[in-house]
Amino acid sequence: MNFNERVYRVVSWIPRGRVLGYAGVASLLGSPRAARQVGWALSALENDRREVAARVPWHRVIRSSGQIALQGEPGRGLLQRALLEEEGVLFNGDRVDMRRFCWDFLREDLLVRLRELERS
DNA sequence: CGAGTGACGGACG
DNA sequence: CCGTCCGCCACTC
């Protein structure tokens, strides 16, 4: 499985209504400093097969600053923002409030483990 | 094999 | 809270 496919897999794990920075995706892949490659992989999505692109929520990956990438290109940037807002992600000016909407997968995992512990 | 290329990020002033 | 600079690394040619 090449790098792009691993990116797509991880991105598909981001829940509705949450976002993740490019570096966050890279960290989940085990290459915490490969943020730019994550962006490169997502840009390749548009040339990819439609079935592949359809199951990858690419819009949930944004800059760690909270801004969406490629604001220069009106079409895509606006689409990404619209898709996020549709999921309940709120913008403060031109950026997402990362403290509220960034997917904290670590905390999520800990909560699951705690619940299992209480049940036993 | 080496240089070029980014949907990036963090450091710094 | 800006704008800039530079390191990063998978991929291409």
PDB file of C-alpha atoms (C1' of nucleotides) in Angstrom:
ATOM      1  CA  MET A   1       0.000   0.000   0.000  1.00  0.00           C
ATOM      2  CA  ASN A   2       1.579   3.265  -1.074  1.00  0.00           C
ATOM      3  CA  PHE A   3       1.608   6.539   0.809  1.00  0.00           C
ATOM      4  CA  ASN A   4      -1.452   8.009  -0.889  1.00  0.00           C
ATOM      5  CA  GLU A   5      -3.607   4.994  -0.093  1.00  0.00           C
ATOM      6  CA  ARG A   6      -2.570   5.115   3.555  1.00  0.00           C
ATOM      7  CA  VAL A   7      -3.504   8.805   3.632  1.00  0.00           C
ATOM      8  CA  TYR A   8      -6.932   8.019   2.225  1.00  0.00           C
ATOM      9  CA  ARG A   9      -7.463   5.296   4.822  1.00  0.00           C
ATOM     10  CA  VAL A  10      -6.610   7.571   7.758  1.00  0.00           C
ATOM     11  CA  VAL A  11      -8.673  10.470   6.415  1.00  0.00           C
ATOM     12  CA  SER A  12     -11.673   8.167   6.117  1.00  0.00           C
ATOM     13  CA  TRP A  13     -11.464   7.663   9.902  1.00  0.00           C
ATOM     14  CA  ILE A  14     -12.086  11.340  10.714  1.00  0.00           C
ATOM     15  CA  PRO A  15     -15.620  11.546  12.154  1.00  0.00           C
ATOM     16  CA  ARG A  16     -18.319  13.820  10.770  1.00  0.00           C
ATOM     17  CA  GLY A  17     -18.172  17.287  12.216  1.00  0.00           C
ATOM     18  CA  ARG A  18     -14.475  17.102  13.136  1.00  0.00           C
ATOM     19  CA  VAL A  19     -11.365  18.275  11.351  1.00  0.00           C
ATOM     20  CA  LEU A  20      -7.704  17.300  11.433  1.00  0.00           C
ATOM     21  CA  GLY A  21      -4.564  19.152  10.400  1.00  0.00           C
ATOM     22  CA  TYR A  22      -2.310  17.788   7.671  1.00  0.00           C
ATOM     23  CA  ALA A  23       0.266  17.105  10.362  1.00  0.00           C
ATOM     24  CA  GLY A  24      -2.329  15.174  12.365  1.00  0.00           C
ATOM     25  CA  VAL A  25      -2.942  12.858   9.454  1.00  0.00           C
ATOM     26  CA  ALA A  26       0.808  12.483   8.976  1.00  0.00           C
ATOM     27  CA  SER A  27       1.218  11.590  12.656  1.00  0.00           C
ATOM     28  CA  LEU A  28      -1.399   8.857  12.412  1.00  0.00           C
ATOM     29  CA  LEU A  29       0.597   7.484   9.495  1.00  0.00           C
ATOM     30  CA  GLY A  30       3.752   7.352  11.596  1.00  0.00           C
ATOM     31  CA  SER A  31       5.458  10.144   9.624  1.00  0.00           C
ATOM     32  CA  PRO A  32       4.748  13.220  11.747  1.00  0.00           C
ATOM     33  CA  ARG A  33       6.798  15.514   9.519  1.00  0.00           C
ATOM     34  CA  ALA A  34       5.233  14.523   6.233  1.00  0.00           C
ATOM     35  CA  ALA A  35       2.408  17.079   6.324  1.00  0.00           C
ATOM     36  CA  ARG A  36       3.162  18.433   2.866  1.00  0.00           C
ATOM     37  CA  GLN A  37       2.963  14.975   1.397  1.00  0.00           C
ATOM     38  CA  VAL A  38      -0.494  14.566   2.902  1.00  0.00           C
ATOM     39  CA  GLY A  39      -1.574  17.662   1.019  1.00  0.00           C
ATOM     40  CA  TRP A  40       0.036  16.327  -2.095  1.00  0.00           C
ATOM     41  CA  ALA A  41      -1.818  13.031  -1.687  1.00  0.00           C
ATOM     42  CA  LEU A  42      -5.167  14.782  -1.284  1.00  0.00           C
ATOM     43  CA  SER A  43      -4.539  16.935  -4.342  1.00  0.00           C
ATOM     44  CA  ALA A  44      -4.072  13.710  -6.288  1.00  0.00           C
ATOM     45  CA  LEU A  45      -7.611  12.694  -5.314  1.00  0.00           C
ATOM     46  CA  GLU A  46      -9.183  14.639  -8.141  1.00  0.00           C
ATOM     47  CA  ASN A  47      -7.327  12.504 -10.652  1.00  0.00           C
ATOM     48  CA  ASP A  48      -8.286   9.351  -8.790  1.00  0.00           C
ATOM     49  CA  ARG A  49     -11.145   7.011  -9.487  1.00  0.00           C
ATOM     50  CA  ARG A  50     -14.520   8.325  -8.482  1.00  0.00           C
ATOM     51  CA  GLU A  51     -15.285   5.465  -6.061  1.00  0.00           C
ATOM     52  CA  VAL A  52     -12.074   6.168  -4.216  1.00  0.00           C
ATOM     53  CA  ALA A  53     -12.635   9.906  -3.997  1.00  0.00           C
ATOM     54  CA  ALA A  54     -16.226   9.431  -2.847  1.00  0.00           C
ATOM     55  CA  ARG A  55     -15.311   7.618   0.377  1.00  0.00           C
ATOM     56  CA  VAL A  56     -12.529  10.021   1.367  1.00  0.00           C
ATOM     57  CA  PRO A  57     -13.795  13.030   3.383  1.00  0.00           C
ATOM     58  CA  TRP A  58     -10.933  15.214   2.111  1.00  0.00           C
ATOM     59  CA  HIS A  59     -12.728  18.370   3.289  1.00  0.00           C
ATOM     60  CA  ARG A  60     -12.086  17.443   6.941  1.00  0.00           C
ATOM     61  CA  VAL A  61      -8.355  17.991   6.497  1.00  0.00           C
ATOM     62  CA  ILE A  62      -7.354  21.624   6.992  1.00  0.00           C
ATOM     63  CA  ARG A  63      -4.310  23.581   8.102  1.00  0.00           C
ATOM     64  CA  SER A  64      -3.436  23.293  11.770  1.00  0.00           C
ATOM     65  CA  SER A  65      -4.002  27.059  11.960  1.00  0.00           C
ATOM     66  CA  GLY A  66      -7.681  26.360  11.300  1.00  0.00           C
ATOM     67  CA  GLN A  67      -7.638  27.858   7.820  1.00  0.00           C
ATOM     68  CA  ILE A  68      -8.683  25.859   4.804  1.00  0.00           C
ATOM     69  CA  ALA A  69      -6.047  25.422   2.137  1.00  0.00           C
ATOM     70  CA  LEU A  70      -6.133  26.851  -1.354  1.00  0.00           C
ATOM     71  CA  GLN A  71      -8.184  29.910  -0.613  1.00  0.00           C
ATOM     72  CA  GLY A  72      -6.702  31.260  -3.814  1.00  0.00           C
ATOM     73  CA  GLU A  73      -8.863  28.899  -5.785  1.00  0.00           C
ATOM     74  CA  PRO A  74     -12.424  30.089  -5.112  1.00  0.00           C
ATOM     75  CA  GLY A  75     -14.263  26.975  -6.262  1.00  0.00           C
ATOM     76  CA  ARG A  76     -12.621  24.366  -4.087  1.00  0.00           C
ATOM     77  CA  GLY A  77     -12.079  26.513  -1.045  1.00  0.00           C
ATOM     78  CA  LEU A  78     -15.696  27.558  -0.906  1.00  0.00           C
ATOM     79  CA  LEU A  79     -16.845  23.990  -1.463  1.00  0.00           C
ATOM     80  CA  GLN A  80     -14.688  22.761   1.400  1.00  0.00           C
ATOM     81  CA  ARG A  81     -16.058  25.396   3.740  1.00  0.00           C
ATOM     82  CA  ALA A  82     -19.625  24.629   2.704  1.00  0.00           C
ATOM     83  CA  LEU A  83     -19.142  20.902   3.289  1.00  0.00           C
ATOM     84  CA  LEU A  84     -17.724  21.548   6.751  1.00  0.00           C
ATOM     85  CA  GLU A  85     -20.457  23.954   7.773  1.00  0.00           C
ATOM     86  CA  GLU A  86     -23.004  21.423   6.630  1.00  0.00           C
ATOM     87  CA  GLU A  87     -21.535  19.051   9.223  1.00  0.00           C
ATOM     88  CA  GLY A  88     -21.800  21.646  11.965  1.00  0.00           C
ATOM     89  CA  VAL A  89     -18.219  22.897  11.927  1.00  0.00           C
ATOM     90  CA  LEU A  90     -18.301  26.594  12.795  1.00  0.00           C
ATOM     91  CA  PHE A  91     -15.955  29.224  11.388  1.00  0.00           C
ATOM     92  CA  ASN A  92     -14.619  32.200  13.250  1.00  0.00           C
ATOM     93  CA  GLY A  93     -13.828  34.561  10.403  1.00  0.00           C
ATOM     94  CA  ASP A  94     -11.823  32.510   7.923  1.00  0.00           C
ATOM     95  CA  ARG A  95     -10.756  29.818  10.335  1.00  0.00           C
ATOM     96  CA  VAL A  96     -12.138  26.895  12.266  1.00  0.00           C
ATOM     97  CA  ASP A  97     -11.981  26.959  16.061  1.00  0.00           C
ATOM     98  CA  MET A  98      -9.515  24.097  16.389  1.00  0.00           C
ATOM     99  CA  ARG A  99     -10.012  23.807  20.133  1.00  0.00           C
ATOM    100  CA  ARG A 100     -13.593  22.771  19.544  1.00  0.00           C
ATOM    101  CA  PHE A 101     -13.502  20.910  16.263  1.00  0.00           C
ATOM    102  CA  CYS A 102     -10.097  19.280  15.969  1.00  0.00           C
ATOM    103  CA  TRP A 103     -10.455  15.509  16.202  1.00  0.00           C
ATOM    104  CA  ASP A 104      -8.726  14.431  19.406  1.00  0.00           C
ATOM    105  CA  PHE A 105      -8.272  10.772  18.564  1.00  0.00           C
ATOM    106  CA  LEU A 106      -6.083  10.175  21.598  1.00  0.00           C
ATOM    107  CA  ARG A 107      -8.714  11.357  24.064  1.00  0.00           C
ATOM    108  CA  GLU A 108     -11.376   9.440  22.189  1.00  0.00           C
ATOM    109  CA  ASP A 109      -9.402   6.241  22.514  1.00  0.00           C
ATOM    110  CA  LEU A 110      -8.788   6.814  26.229  1.00  0.00           C
ATOM    111  CA  LEU A 111     -12.491   7.362  26.870  1.00  0.00           C
ATOM    112  CA  VAL A 112     -13.330   4.085  25.149  1.00  0.00           C
ATOM    113  CA  ARG A 113     -10.780   2.267  27.293  1.00  0.00           C
ATOM    114  CA  LEU A 114     -12.082   3.883  30.468  1.00  0.00           C
ATOM    115  CA  ARG A 115     -15.625   2.819  29.656  1.00  0.00           C
ATOM    116  CA  GLU A 116     -14.462  -0.744  29.093  1.00  0.00           C
ATOM    117  CA  LEU A 117     -12.697  -0.631  32.440  1.00  0.00           C
ATOM    118  CA  GLU A 118     -15.802   0.544  34.286  1.00  0.00           C
ATOM    119  CA  ARG A 119     -17.876  -2.185  32.696  1.00  0.00           C
ATOM    120  CA  SER A 120     -15.577  -4.941  33.894  1.00  0.00           C
TER     121      SER A 120
ATOM    122  C1'  DC B   1      20.498   9.140  -9.133  1.00  0.00           C
ATOM    123  C1'  DG B   2      19.708  14.264  -8.241  1.00  0.00           C
ATOM    124  C1'  DA B   3      16.996  18.289  -8.638  1.00  0.00           C
ATOM    125  C1'  DG B   4      12.481  20.218  -8.414  1.00  0.00           C
ATOM    126  C1'  DT B   5       7.872  20.499  -6.317  1.00  0.00           C
ATOM    127  C1'  DG B   6       4.250  21.342  -3.014  1.00  0.00           C
ATOM    128  C1'  DA B   7      -3.889  21.372  -0.228  1.00  0.00           C
ATOM    129  C1'  DC B   8       2.364  22.184   5.473  1.00  0.00           C
ATOM    130  C1'  DG B   9       4.116  23.738  10.057  1.00  0.00           C
ATOM    131  C1'  DG B  10       6.678  25.816  13.546  1.00  0.00           C
ATOM    132  C1'  DA B  11      10.047  29.288  14.698  1.00  0.00           C
ATOM    133  C1'  DC B  12      11.024  33.988  14.730  1.00  0.00           C
ATOM    134  C1'  DG B  13      10.783  39.133  14.608  1.00  0.00           C
TER     135       DG B  13
ATOM    136  C1'  DC C   1      -1.885  38.709  15.282  1.00  0.00           C
ATOM    137  C1'  DC C   2       0.677  39.296  11.104  1.00  0.00           C
ATOM    138  C1'  DG C   3       4.367  37.964   7.223  1.00  0.00           C
ATOM    139  C1'  DT C   4       8.760  35.306   6.184  1.00  0.00           C
ATOM    140  C1'  DC C   5      11.926  31.770   6.267  1.00  0.00           C
ATOM    141  C1'  DC C   6      13.343  27.268   6.206  1.00  0.00           C
ATOM    142  C1'  DG C   7      13.091  22.194   7.071  1.00  0.00           C
ATOM    143  C1'  DC C   8      10.489  18.500   5.724  1.00  0.00           C
ATOM    144  C1'  DC C   9       9.845  14.033   2.538  1.00  0.00           C
ATOM    145  C1'  DA C  10       7.071  11.251  -1.031  1.00  0.00           C
ATOM    146  C1'  DC C  11       6.949  11.562  -5.672  1.00  0.00           C
ATOM    147  C1'  DT C  12       8.091  12.869 -10.502  1.00  0.00           C
ATOM    148  C1'  DC C  13      11.028  13.445 -14.478  1.00  0.00           C
TER     149       DC C  13
END
